[in-house]
């Protein structure tokens, strides 16, 4: 199975030269791995049960992704993002890099890294014409979304998992992780500011939106759409139901709203949901499905557990184990890795909010930025901007690794020197729950 995964992974990496679409390779790899798993399982019934469990988890993420992409597409069709892009007045490449980075960072801490990436990459398409520079900005969005998601319990799937299972709690995690997370973004931004794509040409991006008019009731659609995205974590807290249900609720409300406000306007069909559904990146969602089902087959077969046990046996230091989990999460999805870690270490070996759990939350959250297929944000960006694996590896991975390592150093400094946010600031986000 590991060999099959390696071949499939290579097919995705060499997509450009092989001329095979990565979504097709991902789906083929997923089905092949589950066939092998069903042959190797004690019985077919066990394999089917494992597949049903994996499919339920993966479907949640795919439904969430499709819902978020459709909402963003509807807002985009109404030119709703003009409200935001008009606020970002700078067209200086270096300044725009920092603005995009920190807007994404804070957006990702409230929404989640996947939704933030979809929203911000859609915004970039409005701000910057297609170019190498826009690809760099998109990569900044991925790094910033992963960094922003790591320091709040609702910003990333892995931190949410650790929070729900009691390994971390809200305020201590936010106080100890905001500085390392910010450092893991600031270091790549500082290094990227020096590159020729950002610095050398001195070109100011033209305002692509200047000529576009907002559609009728575009402000209303923008407010409801963004409100629906922000409501998702609130819905989860109120009902206990999975986030994708909140996303589908938001999509349903927006669907009815757009049908009502454009009733009888046959020339405005493109502003309605059926047209938006035809424009979303279904191919990207299928790639996501293939990758996650492939990884879940490795988890079902116990391969990820073996990897976690190997780390435990060969690495004596908890900081190194957590750091290694982050590096491995650049290759393998961080959700099953964190799940395996939670299975290996319980709360008796490391109590709630211990250095180990917080470091795992940081490393698993930000480590995925090192490769484009290492995080949900990266996979979404790869699909939306048609970026290939090697471009990201050449242009971005080194910067992302520098930020990752600097963030770990910052975390150790925060813990050892007891640096944290002033308690007054730290109390503000307590609305998120504890």
Tab-separated table of C-alpha atoms in Angstrom:
chain	number	residue	atom	x	y	z
A	1	UNK	CA	0.000	0.000	0.000
A	2	UNK	CA	2.872	2.337	0.803
A	3	UNK	CA	4.331	1.571	-2.660
A	4	UNK	CA	0.972	2.267	-4.356
A	5	UNK	CA	0.650	5.520	-2.439
A	6	UNK	CA	4.188	6.475	-3.520
A	7	UNK	CA	3.397	5.779	-7.201
A	8	UNK	CA	0.138	7.739	-7.024
A	9	UNK	CA	1.861	10.568	-5.205
A	10	UNK	CA	4.546	10.681	-7.904
A	11	UNK	CA	1.781	10.813	-10.539
A	12	UNK	CA	0.329	13.896	-8.807
A	13	UNK	CA	3.741	15.559	-8.454
A	14	UNK	CA	4.689	14.973	-12.121
A	15	UNK	CA	1.232	15.949	-13.389
A	16	UNK	CA	2.635	18.505	-15.865
A	17	UNK	CA	5.152	16.222	-17.569
A	18	UNK	CA	2.885	13.130	-17.620
A	19	UNK	CA	-0.123	15.110	-18.938
A	20	UNK	CA	-2.418	13.165	-16.567
A	21	UNK	CA	-4.861	15.221	-14.527
A	22	UNK	CA	-4.100	15.056	-10.801
A	23	UNK	CA	-7.787	14.563	-9.931
A	24	UNK	CA	-7.929	11.392	-12.053
A	25	UNK	CA	-4.670	10.120	-10.517
A	26	UNK	CA	-5.969	10.879	-6.999
A	27	UNK	CA	-9.252	8.995	-7.544
A	28	UNK	CA	-7.448	6.017	-9.149
A	29	UNK	CA	-4.966	5.905	-6.234
A	30	UNK	CA	-7.792	6.048	-3.648
A	31	UNK	CA	-9.786	3.175	-5.188
A	32	UNK	CA	-6.643	1.035	-5.747
A	33	UNK	CA	-5.537	1.482	-2.137
A	34	UNK	CA	-8.957	0.516	-0.785
A	35	UNK	CA	-9.032	-2.582	-3.042
A	36	UNK	CA	-5.680	-3.657	-1.565
A	37	UNK	CA	-6.989	-2.859	1.927
A	38	UNK	CA	-10.095	-5.019	1.375
A	39	UNK	CA	-7.872	-7.937	0.257
A	40	UNK	CA	-5.548	-7.504	3.262
A	41	UNK	CA	-8.225	-6.888	5.908
A	42	UNK	CA	-9.316	-9.762	8.194
A	43	UNK	CA	-12.654	-9.748	6.345
A	44	UNK	CA	-14.341	-7.710	3.610
A	45	UNK	CA	-16.949	-6.555	6.142
A	46	UNK	CA	-14.221	-4.914	8.245
A	47	UNK	CA	-12.789	-3.147	5.174
A	48	UNK	CA	-16.278	-1.948	4.163
A	49	UNK	CA	-16.899	-0.648	7.691
A	50	UNK	CA	-13.543	1.194	7.643
A	51	UNK	CA	-14.352	2.657	4.222
A	52	UNK	CA	-17.785	3.843	5.409
A	53	UNK	CA	-16.175	5.536	8.412
A	54	UNK	CA	-13.510	7.161	6.192
A	55	UNK	CA	-16.077	8.223	3.587
A	56	UNK	CA	-18.207	9.901	6.260
A	57	UNK	CA	-15.235	11.988	7.443
A	58	UNK	CA	-14.007	12.824	3.934
A	59	UNK	CA	-17.514	13.678	2.674
A	60	UNK	CA	-17.892	16.220	5.480
A	61	UNK	CA	-14.835	18.079	4.181
A	62	UNK	CA	-15.900	17.799	0.515
A	63	UNK	CA	-19.440	19.077	1.273
A	64	UNK	CA	-17.899	21.892	3.307
A	65	UNK	CA	-15.572	22.743	0.418
A	66	UNK	CA	-18.358	22.689	-2.207
A	67	UNK	CA	-20.629	24.834	0.008
A	68	UNK	CA	-17.893	27.403	0.700
A	69	UNK	CA	-16.825	27.590	-2.965
A	70	UNK	CA	-20.442	28.096	-4.101
A	71	UNK	CA	-21.079	30.876	-1.554
A	72	UNK	CA	-17.849	32.625	-2.599
A	73	UNK	CA	-18.787	32.218	-6.286
A	74	UNK	CA	-22.251	33.797	-5.716
A	75	UNK	CA	-20.732	36.768	-3.842
A	76	UNK	CA	-18.139	37.067	-6.623
A	77	UNK	CA	-20.821	37.044	-9.359
A	78	UNK	CA	-22.479	40.004	-7.629
A	79	UNK	CA	-19.088	41.828	-7.492
A	80	UNK	CA	-19.460	41.754	-3.677
A	81	UNK	CA	-15.707	41.550	-3.161
A	82	UNK	CA	-15.433	45.048	-4.635
A	83	UNK	CA	-16.324	46.248	-1.113
A	84	UNK	CA	-13.134	44.629	0.225
A	85	UNK	CA	-10.841	45.282	-2.732
A	86	UNK	CA	-11.763	48.983	-2.684
A	87	UNK	CA	-10.431	49.122	0.894
A	88	UNK	CA	-7.087	47.568	-0.146
A	89	UNK	CA	-5.894	50.692	-1.930
A	90	UNK	CA	-2.192	49.856	-2.184
A	91	UNK	CA	-0.929	48.536	-5.511
A	92	UNK	CA	2.732	48.403	-4.396
A	93	UNK	CA	3.782	44.750	-4.707
A	94	UNK	CA	5.707	44.555	-1.422
A	95	UNK	CA	3.019	46.319	0.650
A	96	UNK	CA	0.270	44.218	-0.929
A	97	UNK	CA	2.206	41.062	0.027
A	98	UNK	CA	2.112	42.035	3.744
A	99	UNK	CA	-1.493	43.267	3.632
A	100	UNK	CA	-2.730	40.037	1.988
A	101	UNK	CA	-0.673	37.947	4.444
A	102	UNK	CA	-2.023	39.521	7.626
A	103	UNK	CA	-5.625	39.918	6.402
A	104	UNK	CA	-5.609	36.162	5.660
A	105	UNK	CA	-3.929	35.407	9.017
A	106	UNK	CA	-6.702	37.041	11.054
A	107	UNK	CA	-9.501	35.899	8.744
A	108	UNK	CA	-8.304	32.301	9.101
A	109	UNK	CA	-8.438	32.485	12.895
A	110	UNK	CA	-12.181	33.295	12.746
A	111	UNK	CA	-13.207	31.239	9.727
A	112	UNK	CA	-10.993	28.227	9.005
A	113	UNK	CA	-7.959	27.935	6.758
A	114	UNK	CA	-9.839	26.298	3.874
A	115	UNK	CA	-12.635	28.901	3.661
A	116	UNK	CA	-10.137	31.751	4.129
A	117	UNK	CA	-8.036	30.461	1.234
A	118	UNK	CA	-11.047	30.200	-1.081
A	119	UNK	CA	-12.151	33.746	-0.161
A	120	UNK	CA	-8.667	35.318	-0.427
A	121	UNK	CA	-7.635	33.599	-3.692
A	122	UNK	CA	-10.963	34.775	-5.186
A	123	UNK	CA	-10.081	38.303	-4.002
A	124	UNK	CA	-6.591	38.108	-5.525
A	125	UNK	CA	-8.120	37.313	-8.905
A	126	UNK	CA	-9.882	40.652	-8.652
A	127	UNK	CA	-6.839	42.578	-7.414
A	128	UNK	CA	-3.992	41.256	-9.553
A	129	UNK	CA	-3.891	40.102	-13.206
A	130	UNK	CA	-2.589	36.528	-13.872
A	131	UNK	CA	1.187	36.560	-13.336
A	132	UNK	CA	4.029	34.968	-11.389
A	133	UNK	CA	3.457	37.650	-8.755
A	134	UNK	CA	-0.180	36.544	-8.260
A	135	UNK	CA	1.004	32.959	-7.767
A	136	UNK	CA	3.389	34.218	-5.056
A	137	UNK	CA	0.505	36.100	-3.398
A	138	UNK	CA	-1.579	32.912	-3.538
A	139	UNK	CA	1.242	31.006	-1.825
A	140	UNK	CA	1.312	33.724	0.863
A	141	UNK	CA	-2.418	33.095	1.384
A	142	UNK	CA	-1.705	29.371	1.982
A	143	UNK	CA	1.086	30.078	4.508
A	144	UNK	CA	-0.995	32.774	6.244
A	145	UNK	CA	-4.169	30.664	6.346
A	146	UNK	CA	-2.321	27.731	7.929
A	147	UNK	CA	-0.511	30.001	10.405
A	148	UNK	CA	-3.737	31.843	11.307
A	149	UNK	CA	-5.609	28.579	11.790
A	150	UNK	CA	-3.050	27.148	14.216
A	151	UNK	CA	-3.581	29.511	17.155
A	152	UNK	CA	-7.370	29.303	17.633
A	153	UNK	CA	-9.448	26.169	18.310
A	154	UNK	CA	-11.755	26.863	15.341
A	155	UNK	CA	-9.110	27.891	12.782
A	156	UNK	CA	-7.879	24.472	11.704
A	157	UNK	CA	-9.319	20.944	11.663
A	158	UNK	CA	-6.418	19.618	13.745
A	159	UNK	CA	-6.641	22.279	16.472
A	160	UNK	CA	-10.412	21.715	16.551
A	161	UNK	CA	-9.810	17.960	17.023
A	162	UNK	CA	-7.361	18.574	19.875
A	163	UNK	CA	-9.778	21.086	21.431
A	164	UNK	CA	-12.847	18.801	21.200
A	165	UNK	CA	-10.942	15.864	22.719
A	166	UNK	CA	-9.631	17.977	25.594
A	167	UNK	CA	-5.888	18.056	24.755
A	168	UNK	CA	-5.907	21.861	24.535
A	169	UNK	CA	-8.215	24.576	25.884
A	170	UNK	CA	-9.030	27.954	24.347
A	171	UNK	CA	-7.252	30.754	26.215
A	172	UNK	CA	-3.896	29.090	27.101
A	173	UNK	CA	-3.534	27.878	23.501
A	174	UNK	CA	-4.321	31.296	22.018
A	175	UNK	CA	-1.950	33.084	24.407
A	176	UNK	CA	0.949	30.697	23.768
A	177	UNK	CA	0.500	30.139	20.024
A	178	UNK	CA	-0.322	33.585	18.583
A	179	UNK	CA	3.318	34.754	18.715
A	180	UNK	CA	4.812	31.596	17.086
A	181	UNK	CA	2.039	31.586	14.459
A	182	UNK	CA	2.646	35.254	13.606
A	183	UNK	CA	6.421	34.587	13.405
A	184	UNK	CA	5.823	31.630	11.053
A	185	UNK	CA	4.105	34.091	8.680
A	186	UNK	CA	6.330	37.159	9.171
A	187	UNK	CA	9.576	35.297	8.341
A	188	UNK	CA	8.393	34.040	4.890
A	189	UNK	CA	6.880	37.479	4.150
A	190	UNK	CA	10.163	39.225	4.987
A	191	UNK	CA	12.141	36.768	2.795
A	192	UNK	CA	9.643	36.930	-0.091
A	193	UNK	CA	9.780	40.745	0.001
A	194	UNK	CA	13.363	40.435	-1.227
A	195	UNK	CA	12.609	38.227	-4.265
A	196	UNK	CA	12.635	39.583	-7.818
A	197	UNK	CA	8.953	38.696	-8.399
A	198	UNK	CA	7.975	41.063	-5.588
A	199	UNK	CA	10.825	43.526	-5.436
A	200	UNK	CA	12.690	43.678	-8.722
A	201	UNK	CA	10.117	44.841	-11.205
A	202	UNK	CA	8.556	47.584	-9.123
A	203	UNK	CA	5.393	47.159	-11.151
A	204	UNK	CA	2.188	48.497	-9.653
A	205	UNK	CA	-0.720	46.177	-10.309
A	206	UNK	CA	-3.489	47.874	-12.270
A	207	UNK	CA	-6.847	48.068	-10.544
A	208	UNK	CA	-8.671	45.305	-12.404
A	209	UNK	CA	-11.908	46.154	-10.625
A	210	UNK	CA	-12.019	49.819	-11.550
A	211	UNK	CA	-14.283	49.232	-14.531
A	212	UNK	CA	-16.581	46.698	-12.839
A	213	UNK	CA	-19.932	47.662	-11.357
A	214	UNK	CA	-21.455	45.903	-8.380
A	215	UNK	CA	-24.574	43.922	-9.317
A	216	UNK	CA	-27.975	45.044	-7.971
A	217	UNK	CA	-28.239	44.263	-4.227
A	218	UNK	CA	-24.594	43.136	-4.305
A	219	UNK	CA	-23.990	44.573	-0.818
A	220	UNK	CA	-26.849	42.485	0.584
A	221	UNK	CA	-25.515	39.307	-1.054
A	222	UNK	CA	-21.983	40.096	0.199
A	223	UNK	CA	-23.233	40.656	3.782
A	224	UNK	CA	-25.323	37.465	3.831
A	225	UNK	CA	-22.573	35.401	2.154
A	226	UNK	CA	-19.774	36.468	4.505
A	227	UNK	CA	-22.209	36.269	7.441
A	228	UNK	CA	-23.006	32.665	6.447
A	229	UNK	CA	-19.272	31.770	6.447
A	230	UNK	CA	-18.651	33.426	9.843
A	231	UNK	CA	-21.781	31.759	11.266
A	232	UNK	CA	-20.374	28.238	10.653
A	233	UNK	CA	-18.353	27.988	13.928
A	234	UNK	CA	-21.276	29.582	15.836
A	235	UNK	CA	-23.658	26.980	14.332
A	236	UNK	CA	-21.290	24.198	15.443
A	237	UNK	CA	-21.086	25.609	18.987
A	238	UNK	CA	-24.889	26.008	19.231
A	239	UNK	CA	-25.997	22.683	17.733
A	240	UNK	CA	-22.978	20.374	18.087
A	241	UNK	CA	-23.524	19.341	14.457
A	242	UNK	CA	-20.522	19.159	12.057
A	243	UNK	CA	-19.375	22.409	10.350
A	244	UNK	CA	-20.492	21.299	6.877
A	245	UNK	CA	-24.140	21.427	8.053
A	246	UNK	CA	-23.650	25.096	8.963
A	247	UNK	CA	-22.092	25.706	5.543
A	248	UNK	CA	-25.035	23.999	3.774
A	249	UNK	CA	-27.460	26.067	5.883
A	250	UNK	CA	-25.698	29.247	4.711
A	251	UNK	CA	-25.812	28.067	1.092
A	252	UNK	CA	-29.546	27.279	1.397
A	253	UNK	CA	-30.286	30.753	2.800
A	254	UNK	CA	-28.233	32.450	0.061
A	255	UNK	CA	-29.899	30.289	-2.608
A	256	UNK	CA	-33.423	31.321	-1.511
A	257	UNK	CA	-32.297	34.961	-1.146
A	258	UNK	CA	-30.824	35.201	-4.667
A	259	UNK	CA	-33.865	33.441	-6.151
A	260	UNK	CA	-36.096	36.009	-4.397
A	261	UNK	CA	-34.138	39.170	-5.307
A	262	UNK	CA	-33.706	38.144	-8.952
A	263	UNK	CA	-37.243	36.764	-9.384
A	264	UNK	CA	-38.457	37.258	-12.936
A	265	UNK	CA	-35.121	38.717	-14.115
A	266	UNK	CA	-34.271	36.234	-16.879
A	267	UNK	CA	-31.212	38.260	-17.965
A	268	UNK	CA	-29.642	37.763	-14.516
A	269	UNK	CA	-29.489	33.949	-14.514
A	270	UNK	CA	-25.695	34.072	-14.071
A	271	UNK	CA	-26.211	35.637	-10.621
A	272	UNK	CA	-28.210	32.653	-9.370
A	273	UNK	CA	-26.936	29.500	-7.648
A	274	UNK	CA	-27.373	26.952	-10.510
A	275	UNK	CA	-25.018	29.047	-12.686
A	276	UNK	CA	-22.590	29.464	-9.767
A	277	UNK	CA	-22.550	25.677	-9.278
A	278	UNK	CA	-21.489	25.242	-12.911
A	279	UNK	CA	-18.517	27.586	-12.334
A	280	UNK	CA	-17.062	26.124	-9.122
A	281	UNK	CA	-13.966	23.941	-9.242
A	282	UNK	CA	-15.536	20.469	-8.998
A	283	UNK	CA	-12.265	19.005	-10.289
A	284	UNK	CA	-10.445	20.406	-7.225
A	285	UNK	CA	-13.063	18.888	-4.898
A	286	UNK	CA	-12.621	15.459	-6.544
A	287	UNK	CA	-8.834	15.740	-6.158
A	288	UNK	CA	-9.408	16.482	-2.485
A	289	UNK	CA	-11.674	13.423	-2.214
A	290	UNK	CA	-9.016	11.188	-3.797
A	291	UNK	CA	-6.168	12.424	-1.574
A	292	UNK	CA	-8.139	12.140	1.680
A	293	UNK	CA	-9.551	8.687	0.866
A	294	UNK	CA	-6.028	7.510	-0.025
A	295	UNK	CA	-4.617	8.701	3.296
A	296	UNK	CA	-7.537	7.186	5.221
A	297	UNK	CA	-6.726	3.779	3.657
A	298	UNK	CA	-3.188	4.039	5.070
A	299	UNK	CA	-4.690	4.939	8.439
A	300	UNK	CA	-7.110	1.972	8.305
A	301	UNK	CA	-4.240	-0.401	7.461
A	302	UNK	CA	-2.302	0.858	10.511
A	303	UNK	CA	0.571	2.295	8.432
A	304	UNK	CA	0.246	5.756	10.006
A	305	UNK	CA	0.154	4.224	13.490
A	306	UNK	CA	3.379	2.340	12.696
A	307	UNK	CA	4.949	5.602	11.561
A	308	UNK	CA	3.912	7.313	14.807
A	309	UNK	CA	5.303	4.418	16.876
A	310	UNK	CA	8.561	4.579	14.890
A	311	UNK	CA	8.888	8.288	15.720
A	312	UNK	CA	8.221	7.527	19.378
A	313	UNK	CA	10.852	4.784	19.503
A	314	UNK	CA	13.596	6.646	17.636
A	315	UNK	CA	13.172	10.271	18.709
A	316	UNK	CA	13.821	10.844	22.418
A	317	UNK	CA	12.715	14.471	22.638
A	318	UNK	CA	9.051	15.607	22.648
A	319	UNK	CA	9.886	18.867	20.818
A	320	UNK	CA	11.526	16.812	18.051
A	321	UNK	CA	8.544	14.413	17.860
A	322	UNK	CA	6.114	17.328	17.489
A	323	UNK	CA	8.411	19.006	14.920
A	324	UNK	CA	8.659	15.732	12.962
A	325	UNK	CA	4.847	15.438	12.918
A	326	UNK	CA	4.785	18.891	11.295
A	327	UNK	CA	7.348	17.906	8.648
A	328	UNK	CA	5.527	14.634	7.871
A	329	UNK	CA	2.219	16.558	7.653
A	330	UNK	CA	3.669	18.367	4.617
A	331	UNK	CA	3.536	14.994	2.817
A	332	UNK	CA	0.598	13.252	4.490
A	333	UNK	CA	-2.641	14.965	5.526
A	334	UNK	CA	-2.300	16.342	9.061
A	335	UNK	CA	-5.725	15.150	10.270
A	336	UNK	CA	-4.947	11.387	10.441
A	337	UNK	CA	-1.437	12.202	11.718
A	338	UNK	CA	-2.847	14.153	14.652
A	339	UNK	CA	-5.479	11.442	15.173
A	340	UNK	CA	-2.653	8.857	15.364
A	341	UNK	CA	-0.728	11.086	17.799
A	342	UNK	CA	-3.805	11.415	20.009
A	343	UNK	CA	-4.116	7.635	19.985
A	344	UNK	CA	-0.450	7.167	20.935
A	345	UNK	CA	-0.265	9.680	23.772
A	346	UNK	CA	-3.095	10.118	26.239
A	347	UNK	CA	-3.801	12.844	28.779
A	348	UNK	CA	-2.012	10.934	31.538
A	349	UNK	CA	1.326	11.049	29.707
A	350	UNK	CA	0.775	14.683	28.622
A	351	UNK	CA	-1.952	16.626	30.510
A	352	UNK	CA	-4.224	19.247	28.918
A	353	UNK	CA	-2.375	22.332	27.578
A	354	UNK	CA	1.020	20.708	28.074
A	355	UNK	CA	3.880	21.914	25.907
A	356	UNK	CA	3.600	18.765	23.760
A	357	UNK	CA	-0.067	19.235	22.749
A	358	UNK	CA	0.334	22.929	21.993
A	359	UNK	CA	3.426	22.231	19.906
A	360	UNK	CA	1.543	19.473	18.023
A	361	UNK	CA	-1.270	21.989	17.306
A	362	UNK	CA	1.253	24.524	15.973
A	363	UNK	CA	3.395	22.042	13.990
A	364	UNK	CA	0.527	20.109	12.402
A	365	UNK	CA	-1.188	23.384	11.500
A	366	UNK	CA	1.771	25.181	9.932
A	367	UNK	CA	3.894	22.239	8.722
A	368	UNK	CA	1.501	21.595	5.834
A	369	UNK	CA	2.588	24.886	4.206
A	370	UNK	CA	5.949	23.377	3.241
A	371	UNK	CA	4.442	21.477	0.277
A	372	UNK	CA	1.449	22.574	-1.790
A	373	UNK	CA	-0.408	19.298	-1.148
A	374	UNK	CA	0.373	19.327	2.583
A	375	UNK	CA	-2.778	21.168	3.659
A	376	UNK	CA	-6.402	21.706	2.697
A	377	UNK	CA	-5.525	25.348	1.972
A	378	UNK	CA	-2.702	24.300	-0.383
A	379	UNK	CA	-4.866	21.781	-2.250
A	380	UNK	CA	-7.623	24.395	-2.720
A	381	UNK	CA	-5.068	26.974	-3.974
A	382	UNK	CA	-3.486	24.397	-6.307
A	383	UNK	CA	-6.888	23.680	-7.867
A	384	UNK	CA	-8.017	27.318	-8.115
A	385	UNK	CA	-4.800	28.824	-9.521
A	386	UNK	CA	-3.571	25.743	-11.459
A	387	UNK	CA	-0.204	25.785	-9.680
A	388	UNK	CA	1.993	22.705	-10.042
A	389	UNK	CA	3.885	20.890	-7.292
A	390	UNK	CA	7.398	21.783	-8.470
A	391	UNK	CA	6.723	25.495	-8.896
A	392	UNK	CA	5.656	25.659	-5.245
A	393	UNK	CA	8.624	23.504	-4.166
A	394	UNK	CA	11.095	25.802	-5.970
A	395	UNK	CA	9.550	29.152	-5.125
A	396	UNK	CA	7.854	28.746	-1.736
A	397	UNK	CA	8.831	25.632	0.251
A	398	UNK	CA	12.141	27.086	1.522
A	399	UNK	CA	10.419	30.229	2.824
A	400	UNK	CA	7.653	28.167	4.449
A	401	UNK	CA	10.241	25.924	6.164
A	402	UNK	CA	12.151	28.968	7.477
A	403	UNK	CA	8.900	30.316	8.964
A	404	UNK	CA	8.016	26.909	10.443
A	405	UNK	CA	11.402	26.572	12.169
A	406	UNK	CA	11.338	30.195	13.393
A	407	UNK	CA	7.851	29.608	14.845
A	408	UNK	CA	9.045	26.570	16.832
A	409	UNK	CA	11.943	28.648	18.209
A	410	UNK	CA	9.475	31.426	19.082
A	411	UNK	CA	7.189	28.927	20.869
A	412	UNK	CA	10.068	27.575	22.975
A	413	UNK	CA	11.042	31.167	23.821
A	414	UNK	CA	7.433	32.005	24.773
A	415	UNK	CA	7.201	28.961	27.055
A	416	UNK	CA	10.628	29.316	28.651
A	417	UNK	CA	10.488	33.090	29.110
A	418	UNK	CA	6.739	33.068	29.897
A	419	UNK	CA	6.030	35.687	27.245
A	420	UNK	CA	2.339	35.864	26.444
A	421	UNK	CA	-0.292	38.355	25.464
A	422	UNK	CA	-1.412	40.837	28.108
A	423	UNK	CA	-4.346	39.233	29.906
A	424	UNK	CA	-6.746	42.007	28.832
A	425	UNK	CA	-6.150	41.269	25.145
A	426	UNK	CA	-6.267	37.543	25.752
A	427	UNK	CA	-9.694	37.806	27.348
A	428	UNK	CA	-11.286	39.318	24.217
A	429	UNK	CA	-11.463	36.021	22.290
A	430	UNK	CA	-12.973	34.197	25.291
A	431	UNK	CA	-16.258	34.551	23.410
A	432	UNK	CA	-15.034	31.587	21.394
A	433	UNK	CA	-15.733	29.416	24.400
A	434	UNK	CA	-13.375	27.585	26.691
